[in-house]
Tab-separated table of C-alpha atoms and ligand atoms in Angstrom:
chain	number	residue	atom	x	y	z
A	229	MET	CA	11.900	18.590	-11.710
A	230	ALA	CA	8.746	16.526	-11.463
A	231	LEU	CA	5.447	16.945	-13.271
A	232	ILE	CA	2.617	16.483	-10.822
A	233	VAL	CA	-1.125	16.429	-11.360
A	234	GLN	CA	-3.050	17.466	-8.245
A	235	LYS	CA	-6.796	17.054	-7.896
A	236	TYR	CA	-8.830	18.864	-5.249
A	237	GLY	CA	-12.344	17.671	-4.421
A	238	GLY	CA	-15.459	19.674	-3.645
A	239	THR	CA	-14.858	20.186	0.086
A	240	SER	CA	-11.273	21.326	-0.596
A	241	VAL	CA	-12.602	24.155	-2.794
A	242	GLY	CA	-15.910	24.598	-0.947
A	243	THR	CA	-15.310	28.227	0.124
A	244	ILE	CA	-13.166	31.165	-0.973
A	245	GLU	CA	-10.982	30.666	2.113
A	246	ARG	CA	-10.353	27.071	1.120
A	247	ILE	CA	-9.618	28.001	-2.479
A	248	LYS	CA	-6.972	30.406	-1.160
A	249	ALA	CA	-5.539	27.624	1.013
A	250	VAL	CA	-5.377	25.330	-2.027
A	251	ALA	CA	-3.485	28.073	-3.870
A	252	ASP	CA	-0.927	28.128	-1.022
A	253	ARG	CA	-0.494	24.356	-1.228
A	254	ILE	CA	0.066	24.546	-4.974
A	255	ILE	CA	2.574	27.358	-4.577
A	256	ALA	CA	4.497	25.374	-1.936
A	257	SER	CA	4.757	22.425	-4.309
A	258	ARG	CA	5.761	24.673	-7.200
A	259	GLU	CA	8.488	26.282	-5.105
A	260	LYS	CA	10.079	22.858	-4.760
A	261	GLY	CA	10.574	22.966	-8.503
A	262	ASN	CA	7.568	20.922	-9.590
A	263	GLN	CA	5.502	21.603	-12.692
A	264	LEU	CA	1.836	21.518	-11.788
A	265	VAL	CA	-1.426	20.629	-13.445
A	266	VAL	CA	-4.393	21.056	-11.115
A	267	VAL	CA	-7.798	19.434	-11.646
A	268	LEU	CA	-10.775	20.708	-9.669
A	269	SER	CA	-14.264	19.608	-8.687
A	270	ALA	CA	-17.130	22.007	-8.236
A	271	MET	CA	-17.640	23.567	-4.789
A	272	SER	CA	-19.163	20.952	-2.480
A	273	GLY	CA	-22.921	20.682	-2.940
A	274	GLU	CA	-22.873	22.634	-6.195
A	275	THR	CA	-23.445	19.730	-8.595
A	276	ASN	CA	-26.411	18.590	-6.488
A	277	ARG	CA	-27.762	22.141	-6.446
A	278	LEU	CA	-27.619	22.307	-10.237
A	279	ILE	CA	-29.369	18.956	-10.581
A	280	GLY	CA	-32.033	20.302	-8.211
A	281	LEU	CA	-32.590	23.354	-10.415
A	282	ALA	CA	-33.213	21.150	-13.435
A	283	SER	CA	-35.677	19.039	-11.489
A	284	GLU	CA	-37.722	22.174	-10.753
A	285	ILE	CA	-38.328	22.434	-14.503
A	286	THR	CA	-38.744	18.840	-15.627
A	287	ASP	CA	-38.243	15.318	-14.360
A	288	ARG	CA	-36.998	14.243	-17.775
A	289	PRO	CA	-34.348	16.802	-18.745
A	290	SER	CA	-32.432	16.320	-21.983
A	291	ALA	CA	-29.150	14.536	-21.300
A	292	ARG	CA	-27.292	17.059	-23.439
A	293	GLU	CA	-28.642	20.077	-21.561
A	294	MET	CA	-28.049	18.358	-18.245
A	295	ASP	CA	-24.333	18.117	-19.062
A	296	VAL	CA	-24.241	21.772	-20.163
A	297	LEU	CA	-25.749	22.596	-16.774
A	298	VAL	CA	-23.811	20.386	-14.353
A	299	SER	CA	-20.448	21.121	-15.979
A	300	THR	CA	-20.724	24.789	-14.934
A	301	GLY	CA	-19.760	24.092	-11.299
A	302	GLU	CA	-16.205	23.261	-12.265
A	303	GLN	CA	-15.885	26.315	-14.488
A	304	VAL	CA	-16.429	28.490	-11.422
A	305	THR	CA	-13.762	26.851	-9.257
A	306	ILE	CA	-11.054	26.777	-11.947
A	307	ALA	CA	-11.422	30.491	-12.634
A	308	LEU	CA	-11.406	31.377	-8.924
A	309	LEU	CA	-8.339	29.259	-8.181
A	310	SER	CA	-6.464	30.735	-11.144
A	311	MET	CA	-7.260	34.209	-9.839
A	312	ALA	CA	-6.094	33.213	-6.357
A	313	LEU	CA	-2.803	31.939	-7.769
A	314	MET	CA	-2.275	35.049	-9.884
A	315	SER	CA	-3.054	37.343	-6.971
A	316	LYS	CA	-0.188	35.612	-5.149
A	317	GLY	CA	2.106	36.290	-8.087
A	318	VAL	CA	1.986	32.848	-9.720
A	319	PRO	CA	1.105	32.584	-13.407
A	320	ALA	CA	-1.957	30.368	-13.874
A	321	LYS	CA	-4.401	29.539	-16.621
A	322	SER	CA	-7.738	27.765	-16.379
A	323	TYR	CA	-9.099	25.442	-19.051
A	324	THR	CA	-12.507	23.836	-19.476
A	325	GLY	CA	-12.776	20.333	-20.904
A	326	THR	CA	-13.728	21.795	-24.261
A	327	GLN	CA	-10.734	24.133	-24.298
A	328	ILE	CA	-8.212	21.358	-23.711
A	329	LYS	CA	-10.115	19.089	-26.110
A	330	MET	CA	-10.749	16.377	-23.544
A	331	LEU	CA	-12.349	14.211	-26.218
A	332	THR	CA	-14.961	11.715	-25.003
A	333	ASP	CA	-17.615	9.525	-26.549
A	334	ASP	CA	-21.121	10.955	-26.688
A	335	ALA	CA	-22.602	9.051	-23.720
A	336	HIS	CA	-23.917	12.041	-21.789
A	337	SER	CA	-23.525	11.810	-17.985
A	338	LYS	CA	-21.272	8.745	-18.263
A	339	ALA	CA	-18.883	9.595	-21.068
A	340	ARG	CA	-15.557	7.856	-21.534
A	341	ILE	CA	-12.350	9.733	-22.300
A	342	LEU	CA	-10.838	8.975	-25.721
A	343	ASP	CA	-8.057	11.523	-26.151
A	344	ILE	CA	-6.514	14.671	-24.669
A	345	GLN	CA	-4.672	17.406	-26.592
A	346	CYS	CA	-1.506	18.209	-24.686
A	347	GLU	CA	0.393	20.618	-26.961
A	348	GLN	CA	-0.864	23.894	-25.507
A	349	MET	CA	-0.545	22.613	-21.957
A	350	LYS	CA	3.036	21.503	-22.481
A	351	GLN	CA	3.878	24.951	-23.745
A	352	ASP	CA	2.204	26.594	-20.721
A	353	LEU	CA	4.053	24.278	-18.352
A	354	ALA	CA	7.378	25.045	-19.997
A	355	GLU	CA	6.668	28.739	-19.364
A	356	GLY	CA	6.129	28.032	-15.665
A	357	THR	CA	2.368	28.463	-15.735
A	358	VAL	CA	0.182	26.424	-13.386
A	359	ILE	CA	-2.577	24.779	-15.415
A	360	VAL	CA	-5.988	24.531	-13.792
A	361	VAL	CA	-8.372	22.123	-15.500
A	362	ALA	CA	-12.093	21.575	-14.953
A	363	GLY	CA	-12.682	18.017	-13.803
A	364	PHE	CA	-15.649	15.818	-14.678
A	365	GLN	CA	-16.208	17.281	-18.151
A	366	GLY	CA	-15.224	16.645	-21.729
A	367	VAL	CA	-16.392	17.281	-25.246
A	368	ASP	CA	-17.562	14.862	-27.900
A	369	GLU	CA	-16.575	14.816	-31.551
A	370	LYS	CA	-19.434	17.157	-32.459
A	371	GLY	CA	-18.518	19.715	-29.800
A	372	ASN	CA	-21.215	18.783	-27.275
A	373	ILE	CA	-20.261	19.082	-23.617
A	374	THR	CA	-20.185	15.713	-21.853
A	375	THR	CA	-19.627	14.648	-18.237
A	376	LEU	CA	-17.924	11.555	-16.848
A	377	GLY	CA	-20.291	10.488	-14.070
A	378	ARG	CA	-20.483	11.585	-10.429
A	379	GLY	CA	-17.087	11.852	-8.831
A	380	GLY	CA	-15.590	12.004	-12.347
A	381	SER	CA	-12.947	14.605	-11.523
A	382	ASP	CA	-10.777	11.814	-10.135
A	383	THR	CA	-10.832	10.221	-13.559
A	384	THR	CA	-10.036	13.535	-15.264
A	385	ALA	CA	-6.975	13.875	-13.047
A	386	VAL	CA	-5.717	10.362	-13.777
A	387	ALA	CA	-6.332	10.817	-17.504
A	388	MET	CA	-4.369	14.095	-17.486
A	389	ALA	CA	-1.530	12.402	-15.617
A	390	ALA	CA	-1.492	9.528	-18.115
A	391	ALA	CA	-1.591	11.833	-21.147
A	392	LEU	CA	1.125	14.144	-19.839
A	393	LYS	CA	3.169	11.218	-18.463
A	394	ALA	CA	3.175	12.898	-15.058
A	395	ASP	CA	5.386	11.544	-12.303
A	396	GLU	CA	2.487	11.301	-9.875
A	397	CYS	CA	-1.215	12.008	-9.621
A	398	GLN	CA	-2.177	13.349	-6.193
A	399	ILE	CA	-5.805	13.259	-5.131
A	400	TYR	CA	-6.436	15.748	-2.314
A	401	THR	CA	-9.566	14.947	-0.378
A	402	ASP	CA	-11.049	15.196	3.114
A	403	VAL	CA	-9.458	11.983	4.385
A	404	ASP	CA	-5.706	11.539	4.745
A	405	GLY	CA	-5.418	8.251	2.891
A	406	VAL	CA	-6.773	4.761	2.407
A	407	TYR	CA	-7.418	2.829	5.619
A	408	THR	CA	-7.337	-0.874	6.455
A	409	THR	CA	-11.095	-0.562	6.959
A	410	ASP	CA	-13.663	2.154	7.655
A	411	PRO	CA	-12.508	3.916	10.866
A	412	ARG	CA	-16.159	4.605	11.742
A	413	VAL	CA	-16.647	0.855	12.146
A	414	GLU	CA	-13.222	-0.025	13.549
A	415	PRO	CA	-11.525	2.929	15.278
A	416	LYS	CA	-8.261	0.939	15.259
A	417	ALA	CA	-8.170	1.077	11.451
A	418	ARG	CA	-4.726	2.106	10.253
A	419	LYS	CA	-3.774	4.291	7.321
A	420	LEU	CA	-1.953	2.303	4.640
A	421	ASP	CA	1.302	3.680	3.218
A	422	ARG	CA	0.722	1.850	-0.022
A	423	ILE	CA	-1.750	-0.452	-1.688
A	424	THR	CA	-1.821	-2.005	-5.153
A	425	PHE	CA	-4.242	-0.941	-7.900
A	426	GLU	CA	-5.891	-4.344	-7.737
A	427	GLU	CA	-6.455	-4.142	-3.996
A	428	MET	CA	-7.724	-0.591	-4.232
A	429	LEU	CA	-10.219	-1.653	-6.898
A	430	GLU	CA	-11.544	-4.345	-4.583
A	431	MET	CA	-11.678	-1.952	-1.647
A	432	ALA	CA	-13.363	0.742	-3.752
A	433	SER	CA	-15.931	-1.498	-5.408
A	434	LEU	CA	-16.768	-2.909	-2.007
A	435	GLY	CA	-17.755	0.430	-0.674
A	436	SER	CA	-14.786	2.486	0.467
A	437	LYS	CA	-15.634	5.623	-1.442
A	438	VAL	CA	-12.316	7.422	-1.422
A	439	LEU	CA	-11.878	7.406	-5.197
A	440	GLN	CA	-14.121	6.982	-8.216
A	441	ILE	CA	-13.643	3.347	-9.255
A	442	ARG	CA	-13.044	4.224	-12.863
A	443	SER	CA	-10.109	6.439	-11.939
A	444	VAL	CA	-8.404	3.492	-10.232
A	445	GLU	CA	-8.982	1.272	-13.276
A	446	PHE	CA	-7.533	3.989	-15.488
A	447	ALA	CA	-4.516	4.494	-13.233
A	448	GLY	CA	-3.847	0.746	-13.194
A	449	LYS	CA	-4.163	0.463	-16.946
A	450	TYR	CA	-1.766	3.331	-17.658
A	451	ASN	CA	0.376	2.698	-14.604
A	452	VAL	CA	-0.070	6.177	-13.128
A	453	PRO	CA	1.152	6.307	-9.511
A	454	LEU	CA	-1.789	7.648	-7.562
A	455	ARG	CA	-1.568	9.208	-4.115
A	456	VAL	CA	-4.506	9.998	-1.830
A	457	LEU	CA	-3.812	12.881	0.573
A	458	SER	CA	-5.712	15.221	2.858
A	459	SER	CA	-6.058	18.827	1.786
A	460	PHE	CA	-6.699	19.800	5.407
A	461	GLU	CA	-3.600	18.336	7.008
A	462	GLU	CA	-0.967	20.844	8.099
A	463	GLY	CA	2.265	20.577	6.155
A	464	GLU	CA	2.961	17.889	3.629
A	465	GLY	CA	1.421	14.495	4.359
A	466	VAL	CA	2.424	11.339	2.533
A	467	GLY	CA	-1.083	9.877	2.305
A	468	THR	CA	-1.457	6.491	0.649
A	469	LEU	CA	0.338	5.573	-2.559
A	470	ILE	CA	-1.614	3.353	-4.956
A	471	THR	CA	0.762	1.616	-7.302
A	472	THR	CA	1.734	-1.636	-8.977
A	473	GLU	CA	2.767	-4.659	-6.965
A	474	ASP	CA	6.432	-4.453	-6.189
A	475	ASN	CA	8.188	-7.734	-5.525
A	476	GLU	CA	11.060	-6.009	-3.801
A	477	MET	CA	8.782	-4.572	-1.144
A	478	GLU	CA	7.706	-6.439	1.911
A	479	GLN	CA	4.086	-7.074	1.167
A	480	ALA	CA	1.378	-7.391	3.770
A	481	VAL	CA	-0.615	-10.592	3.289
A	482	ILE	CA	-3.875	-8.776	3.972
A	483	SER	CA	-4.287	-5.076	3.176
A	484	GLY	CA	-7.782	-4.446	4.376
A	485	ILE	CA	-11.310	-5.437	5.216
A	486	ALA	CA	-14.011	-4.135	2.913
A	487	PHE	CA	-17.709	-4.450	3.529
A	488	ASN	CA	-20.941	-3.757	1.772
A	489	ARG	CA	-24.203	-3.129	3.564
A	490	ASP	CA	-26.370	-2.870	0.454
A	491	GLU	CA	-26.731	-6.585	-0.139
A	492	ALA	CA	-29.655	-8.956	-0.428
A	493	GLN	CA	-29.688	-12.700	-0.954
A	494	LEU	CA	-32.139	-14.879	-2.896
A	495	THR	CA	-32.516	-18.643	-3.099
A	496	ILE	CA	-34.420	-20.886	-5.449
A	497	SER	CA	-34.468	-24.503	-4.320
A	498	GLY	CA	-35.545	-27.809	-5.837
A	499	VAL	CA	-35.155	-26.928	-9.503
A	500	PRO	CA	-34.364	-29.636	-12.092
A	501	ASP	CA	-30.616	-30.310	-12.285
A	502	LYS	CA	-30.224	-30.121	-16.061
A	503	PRO	CA	-28.557	-27.946	-18.709
A	504	GLY	CA	-30.154	-24.523	-19.205
A	505	VAL	CA	-31.566	-24.066	-15.725
A	506	ALA	CA	-28.875	-21.662	-14.506
A	507	SER	CA	-29.309	-19.652	-17.645
A	508	ASP	CA	-33.114	-19.560	-17.216
A	509	ILE	CA	-32.871	-18.399	-13.615
A	510	LEU	CA	-30.097	-15.863	-13.887
A	511	GLY	CA	-31.131	-14.755	-17.376
A	512	SER	CA	-34.516	-13.625	-16.134
A	513	ILE	CA	-32.855	-11.569	-13.404
A	514	THR	CA	-30.455	-9.851	-15.781
A	515	GLU	CA	-33.308	-9.224	-18.204
A	516	ALA	CA	-34.963	-7.257	-15.421
A	517	ASN	CA	-31.774	-5.122	-15.466
A	518	ILE	CA	-30.643	-6.393	-12.089
A	519	GLU	CA	-26.975	-7.022	-11.519
A	520	ILE	CA	-26.023	-10.268	-9.819
A	521	ASP	CA	-22.978	-10.390	-7.590
A	522	MET	CA	-22.155	-13.726	-5.896
A	523	ILE	CA	-23.659	-16.958	-7.236
A	524	VAL	CA	-23.646	-20.370	-5.596
A	525	GLN	CA	-25.108	-23.589	-7.002
A	526	ASN	CA	-25.393	-26.702	-4.887
A	527	VAL	CA	-24.406	-30.190	-5.935
A	528	GLY	CA	-27.724	-31.899	-6.732
A	529	ASP	CA	-28.459	-35.321	-5.314
A	530	ASP	CA	-32.115	-36.174	-6.043
A	531	GLY	CA	-32.089	-34.792	-9.568
A	532	THR	CA	-32.751	-31.273	-8.295
A	533	THR	CA	-30.484	-28.462	-7.244
A	534	ASP	CA	-30.525	-25.049	-5.459
A	535	PHE	CA	-29.151	-21.652	-6.434
A	536	THR	CA	-28.366	-18.770	-4.120
A	537	PHE	CA	-27.193	-15.388	-5.338
A	538	THR	CA	-26.880	-11.807	-4.136
A	539	VAL	CA	-28.100	-8.523	-5.622
A	540	HIS	CA	-28.088	-4.878	-4.557
A	541	ARG	CA	-30.554	-4.336	-1.725
A	542	ASN	CA	-32.536	-1.830	-3.806
A	543	ASP	CA	-33.195	-4.564	-6.351
A	544	TYR	CA	-34.363	-7.118	-3.798
A	545	LYS	CA	-38.129	-6.790	-4.320
A	546	ALA	CA	-37.905	-6.832	-8.109
A	547	ALA	CA	-35.498	-9.775	-8.052
A	548	LEU	CA	-37.729	-11.760	-5.708
A	549	GLU	CA	-40.732	-11.117	-7.947
A	550	SER	CA	-38.879	-12.211	-11.070
A	551	LEU	CA	-37.431	-15.276	-9.338
A	552	THR	CA	-40.855	-16.301	-8.052
A	553	LYS	CA	-42.183	-16.266	-11.614
A	554	THR	CA	-39.239	-18.347	-12.841
A	555	GLY	CA	-39.808	-20.690	-9.883
A	556	ASP	CA	-43.391	-21.281	-10.989
A	557	VAL	CA	-42.319	-22.036	-14.540
A	558	LEU	CA	-39.561	-24.439	-13.434
A	559	GLY	CA	-41.644	-26.055	-10.695
A	560	ALA	CA	-39.185	-25.036	-7.986
A	561	ARG	CA	-39.728	-26.278	-4.435
A	562	LYS	CA	-39.251	-22.885	-2.845
A	563	VAL	CA	-38.167	-19.292	-3.562
A	564	TYR	CA	-37.043	-17.142	-0.650
A	565	GLY	CA	-34.505	-14.558	0.406
A	566	SER	CA	-33.362	-11.904	2.846
A	567	ASP	CA	-32.525	-8.247	2.534
A	568	SER	CA	-30.836	-8.014	5.905
A	569	ILE	CA	-27.485	-9.494	4.981
A	570	VAL	CA	-24.086	-7.890	4.402
A	571	LYS	CA	-20.856	-8.873	2.720
A	572	LEU	CA	-17.462	-8.797	4.448
A	573	SER	CA	-14.292	-9.196	2.395
A	574	LEU	CA	-10.680	-9.750	3.185
A	575	VAL	CA	-8.492	-8.138	0.512
A	576	GLY	CA	-4.796	-8.715	-0.093
A	577	VAL	CA	-2.455	-9.603	-2.949
A	578	GLY	CA	-0.353	-11.570	-0.461
A	579	MET	CA	-3.115	-14.180	-0.393
A	580	ARG	CA	-1.780	-15.545	-3.660
A	581	SER	CA	1.302	-16.891	-1.973
A	582	HIS	CA	-0.038	-17.694	1.482
A	583	ALA	CA	-2.091	-20.725	2.413
A	584	GLY	CA	-4.444	-20.852	5.352
A	585	ILE	CA	-5.923	-17.362	5.068
A	586	ALA	CA	-9.465	-18.660	4.586
A	587	SER	CA	-9.291	-21.027	7.540
A	588	THR	CA	-7.979	-18.250	9.814
A	589	MET	CA	-10.836	-16.070	8.620
A	590	PHE	CA	-13.540	-18.677	9.170
A	591	ALA	CA	-12.161	-19.701	12.567
A	592	ALA	CA	-12.122	-16.083	13.755
A	593	LEU	CA	-15.762	-15.604	12.740
A	594	ALA	CA	-16.803	-18.914	14.287
A	595	LYS	CA	-15.194	-17.977	17.594
A	596	GLU	CA	-17.539	-14.981	17.763
A	597	GLY	CA	-20.553	-17.121	16.852
A	598	ILE	CA	-20.952	-15.435	13.462
A	599	ASN	CA	-22.657	-17.743	11.001
A	600	ILE	CA	-21.409	-17.621	7.402
A	601	LEU	CA	-24.238	-17.729	4.841
A	602	MET	CA	-22.209	-17.691	1.627
A	603	ILE	CA	-18.529	-17.738	0.677
A	604	SER	CA	-16.802	-16.647	-2.503
A	605	THR	CA	-13.139	-16.277	-3.301
A	606	SER	CA	-10.904	-14.754	-5.941
A	607	GLU	CA	-7.127	-14.581	-6.168
A	608	ILE	CA	-6.872	-11.590	-3.868
A	609	LYS	CA	-10.162	-11.625	-1.980
A	610	ILE	CA	-12.295	-13.817	0.262
A	611	SER	CA	-15.874	-12.653	0.784
A	612	VAL	CA	-18.483	-13.960	3.180
A	613	VAL	CA	-22.136	-13.071	3.512
A	614	VAL	CA	-23.392	-12.758	7.103
A	615	ASP	CA	-26.453	-11.407	8.873
A	616	GLU	CA	-26.332	-7.610	8.983
A	617	LYS	CA	-26.350	-7.585	12.784
A	618	TYR	CA	-22.805	-8.987	12.642
A	619	LEU	CA	-21.322	-6.290	10.412
A	620	GLU	CA	-19.468	-4.307	13.089
A	621	LEU	CA	-18.438	-7.348	15.107
A	622	GLY	CA	-17.345	-9.168	11.949
A	623	VAL	CA	-15.197	-6.295	10.688
A	624	ARG	CA	-13.510	-5.819	14.073
A	625	THR	CA	-12.971	-9.544	14.528
A	626	LEU	CA	-11.243	-9.904	11.164
A	627	HIS	CA	-9.291	-6.682	11.624
A	628	SER	CA	-7.749	-8.007	14.803
A	629	ALA	CA	-7.422	-11.634	13.603
A	630	PHE	CA	-5.091	-10.414	10.866
A	631	GLY	CA	-3.249	-7.907	13.030
A	632	LEU	CA	-4.253	-4.981	10.867
A	633	GLU	CA	-4.140	-2.430	13.686
A	634	THR	CA	-0.374	-2.929	13.822
A	635	ASP	CA	1.702	-4.055	10.870
A	636	GLY	CA	1.056	-7.512	12.356
A	637	ASN	CA	0.578	-9.448	9.156
A	638	LEU	CA	3.707	-8.235	7.353
A	639	LYS	CA	5.580	-11.236	6.087
B	163	LIG	N1	-18.707	17.777	-9.341
B	163	LIG	C1	-18.884	16.436	-9.797
B	163	LIG	C2	-19.666	15.609	-8.797
B	163	LIG	O1	-20.086	16.094	-7.777
B	163	LIG	C3	-17.587	15.770	-10.134
B	163	LIG	C4	-16.649	15.542	-8.963
B	163	LIG	O2	-16.794	16.155	-7.919
B	163	LIG	O3	-15.722	14.758	-9.122
B	163	LIG	O4	-19.895	14.451	-9.024
B	164	LIG	MG1	-15.235	13.309	-5.264
């Protein structure tokens, strides 16, 4: 008998019909002898609707009241699903975050989970009851309702799985797994059977929005096997398993191509090449609350040097303004930038043990006449910045260069 945590997202519980279909899925899994804890999101669109209501009253709502408000969406779906299960003869019990004492810190709208009380739930499970828990919400030490940030139900599910030492945490969503890249950009993208936590974090932070990033971090930290599955697929799919690196398994060198359209690049050139300059330049950007992603500094030759870095495209104007000021102070030769660039990244743990990945990547891009503006690498990732007009071509070129449409790069 396995203990499984299943999470269903907003579209999966978006209508009464769908809630009934989710109940059938749960019952099928239970009939195989599994114990089940189910975590739900609000009906699709509901959280946005609630936020809209608040904005009709004030543009500066209290953070505490906002959490009282937006946490109600999940209370609706858990009660309805429990009723659906019971009407099909299956014992079920819904719990809000407060009821299961999902203890968080007091950072409203971005709270972090500290502890979960499992005693009552364990007793329910032992009695054969399906437990249905409201995602996204918790309670702080003083009893205030908190929420975990948009998409936070994924994190609730992983936290429940970690606390209950579940055998698997299954995230049911509207896609059937994690793909080698976005199928809307490369129709030959292939669903991955498995991917490591590390790779998934890179893929997720680079824009593939299948899971809330924090839930992947949490799953990696507590080693909770995580599976992404479609709630619309007929029968039982296998989805994509996100797990630790397994040396026994044949590991693909490259797992996927991630990309990020929301990038902008800034350069400051001809600044004095002396201690403190990097800190002056980047410090003023961070002081303006702008996050810097890639950073490149040139080797100086005439006593001056250049810096190029990237920021989120929304921050481009503010960053350029701040950098121009710093440029004046430092007597820089020039400050300039572009907000029509994108980042393409090759992700794969197999890179650690394979040489020549970067040169294959650069050669493939060169063959298509795609100019590389910046390069950065980590142990399991190589990123390049290119002009945004090359995004689609770049993704497809790399996808085929590494044989991702077939299992081509399995070593
Ligand atoms: N309902 C919340 C949201 O829309 C939480 C979630 O769906 O995971 O962000
Ligand atoms: Mg979601």
